[in-house]
Amino acid sequence: MKESELIEPIYCLNVSNLVKAEKSEYFIGKLDDYFAYRLIGKLIDKQYEKVKLGELLLELDNNLLPGDINEGDFISFCCQRLDIY
């Protein structure tokens, strides 16, 4: 294992504005709030709310997934902070 390799997902805290994305493209955008980001990734596990964003694996902290979003869909959302444990 390389020193910089993450084993666990990156946690997205205080997720909001979660919707199905119009485009199937990965995106990371910094928002004005301190550590906040707008992200677009592919939902790979609806039950455990895991999202793939390129080579990164993210886990959402809220149960906000609308019923019309399925595994394999690209989703857009904002989070107040990204964290690793």
mmCIF file of C-alpha atoms in Angstrom:
data_model
loop_
_atom_site.group_PDB
_atom_site.id
_atom_site.type_symbol
_atom_site.label_atom_id
_atom_site.label_comp_id
_atom_site.label_asym_id
_atom_site.label_seq_id
_atom_site.Cartn_x
_atom_site.Cartn_y
_atom_site.Cartn_z
ATOM 1 C CA MET A 1 0.000 0.000 0.000
ATOM 2 C CA LYS A 2 1.254 3.480 -0.872
ATOM 3 C CA GLU A 3 1.386 6.088 1.895
ATOM 4 C CA SER A 4 -1.035 8.412 0.099
ATOM 5 C CA GLU A 5 -3.607 5.738 -0.729
ATOM 6 C CA LEU A 6 -7.009 6.066 0.970
ATOM 7 C CA ILE A 7 -8.671 2.851 2.120
ATOM 8 C CA GLU A 8 -11.875 4.323 3.579
ATOM 9 C CA PRO A 9 -14.223 6.707 1.745
ATOM 10 C CA ILE A 10 -14.080 10.473 2.100
ATOM 11 C CA TYR A 11 -17.059 11.587 4.178
ATOM 12 C CA CYS A 12 -19.277 14.406 2.877
ATOM 13 C CA LEU A 13 -20.731 16.246 5.858
ATOM 14 C CA ASN A 14 -23.927 18.330 5.901
ATOM 15 C CA VAL A 15 -25.042 17.332 2.420
ATOM 16 C CA SER A 16 -27.689 19.534 0.784
ATOM 17 C CA ASN A 17 -29.229 20.363 -2.612
ATOM 18 C CA LEU A 18 -28.996 16.735 -3.766
ATOM 19 C CA VAL A 19 -30.515 16.194 -7.224
ATOM 20 C CA LYS A 20 -30.028 13.981 -10.259
ATOM 21 C CA ALA A 21 -27.357 15.590 -12.464
ATOM 22 C CA GLU A 22 -28.198 16.587 -16.025
ATOM 23 C CA LYS A 23 -24.765 15.556 -17.349
ATOM 24 C CA SER A 24 -22.753 12.405 -16.703
ATOM 25 C CA GLU A 25 -19.546 14.255 -15.838
ATOM 26 C CA TYR A 26 -17.526 14.326 -12.631
ATOM 27 C CA PHE A 27 -17.147 17.778 -11.085
ATOM 28 C CA ILE A 28 -15.611 19.380 -7.981
ATOM 29 C CA GLY A 29 -16.245 23.072 -7.343
ATOM 30 C CA LYS A 30 -15.230 25.130 -4.311
ATOM 31 C CA LEU A 31 -18.035 27.201 -2.761
ATOM 32 C CA ASP A 32 -17.626 30.465 -0.840
ATOM 33 C CA ASP A 33 -18.270 28.916 2.589
ATOM 34 C CA TYR A 34 -14.974 27.905 4.205
ATOM 35 C CA PHE A 35 -14.701 24.200 3.370
ATOM 36 C CA ALA A 36 -17.856 23.810 1.255
ATOM 37 C CA TYR A 37 -17.933 22.121 -2.163
ATOM 38 C CA ARG A 38 -20.359 21.390 -4.976
ATOM 39 C CA LEU A 39 -19.797 17.887 -6.330
ATOM 40 C CA ILE A 40 -21.095 15.715 -9.144
ATOM 41 C CA GLY A 41 -20.440 11.988 -9.006
ATOM 42 C CA LYS A 42 -21.894 8.586 -9.832
ATOM 43 C CA LEU A 43 -24.048 6.864 -7.206
ATOM 44 C CA ILE A 44 -22.647 3.350 -6.834
ATOM 45 C CA ASP A 45 -24.396 2.187 -3.632
ATOM 46 C CA LYS A 46 -27.796 3.667 -2.758
ATOM 47 C CA GLN A 47 -28.181 1.844 0.569
ATOM 48 C CA TYR A 48 -24.861 3.088 1.991
ATOM 49 C CA GLU A 49 -24.900 6.340 -0.036
ATOM 50 C CA LYS A 50 -21.548 5.815 -1.732
ATOM 51 C CA VAL A 51 -20.606 8.023 -4.664
ATOM 52 C CA LYS A 52 -17.694 7.617 -7.073
ATOM 53 C CA LEU A 53 -16.034 10.817 -8.240
ATOM 54 C CA GLY A 54 -13.254 9.807 -10.613
ATOM 55 C CA GLU A 55 -10.846 7.753 -8.479
ATOM 56 C CA LEU A 56 -12.352 9.058 -5.218
ATOM 57 C CA LEU A 57 -14.964 7.216 -3.164
ATOM 58 C CA LEU A 58 -17.311 9.469 -1.186
ATOM 59 C CA GLU A 59 -19.885 8.621 1.478
ATOM 60 C CA LEU A 60 -22.802 10.972 2.150
ATOM 61 C CA ASP A 61 -23.818 11.648 5.752
ATOM 62 C CA ASN A 62 -27.546 12.241 5.202
ATOM 63 C CA ASN A 63 -30.410 10.051 4.039
ATOM 64 C CA LEU A 64 -31.410 12.549 1.378
ATOM 65 C CA LEU A 65 -31.500 10.382 -1.731
ATOM 66 C CA PRO A 66 -34.784 10.977 -3.566
ATOM 67 C CA GLY A 67 -36.677 7.885 -4.680
ATOM 68 C CA ASP A 68 -36.164 8.637 -8.380
ATOM 69 C CA ILE A 69 -32.353 8.391 -8.091
ATOM 70 C CA ASN A 70 -30.905 4.945 -8.777
ATOM 71 C CA GLU A 71 -27.490 3.336 -8.638
ATOM 72 C CA GLY A 72 -25.546 4.343 -11.731
ATOM 73 C CA ASP A 73 -27.113 7.820 -11.873
ATOM 74 C CA PHE A 74 -24.939 10.906 -11.638
ATOM 75 C CA ILE A 75 -25.942 13.161 -8.753
ATOM 76 C CA SER A 76 -25.153 16.767 -7.916
ATOM 77 C CA PHE A 77 -24.923 17.948 -4.306
ATOM 78 C CA CYS A 78 -23.273 20.409 -1.952
ATOM 79 C CA CYS A 79 -21.469 19.587 1.270
ATOM 80 C CA GLN A 80 -20.143 21.811 4.025
ATOM 81 C CA ARG A 81 -16.994 19.769 4.580
ATOM 82 C CA LEU A 82 -15.050 16.742 3.366
ATOM 83 C CA ASP A 83 -13.380 14.595 6.010
ATOM 84 C CA ILE A 84 -11.468 11.350 6.478
ATOM 85 C CA TYR A 85 -11.505 9.218 9.630
#
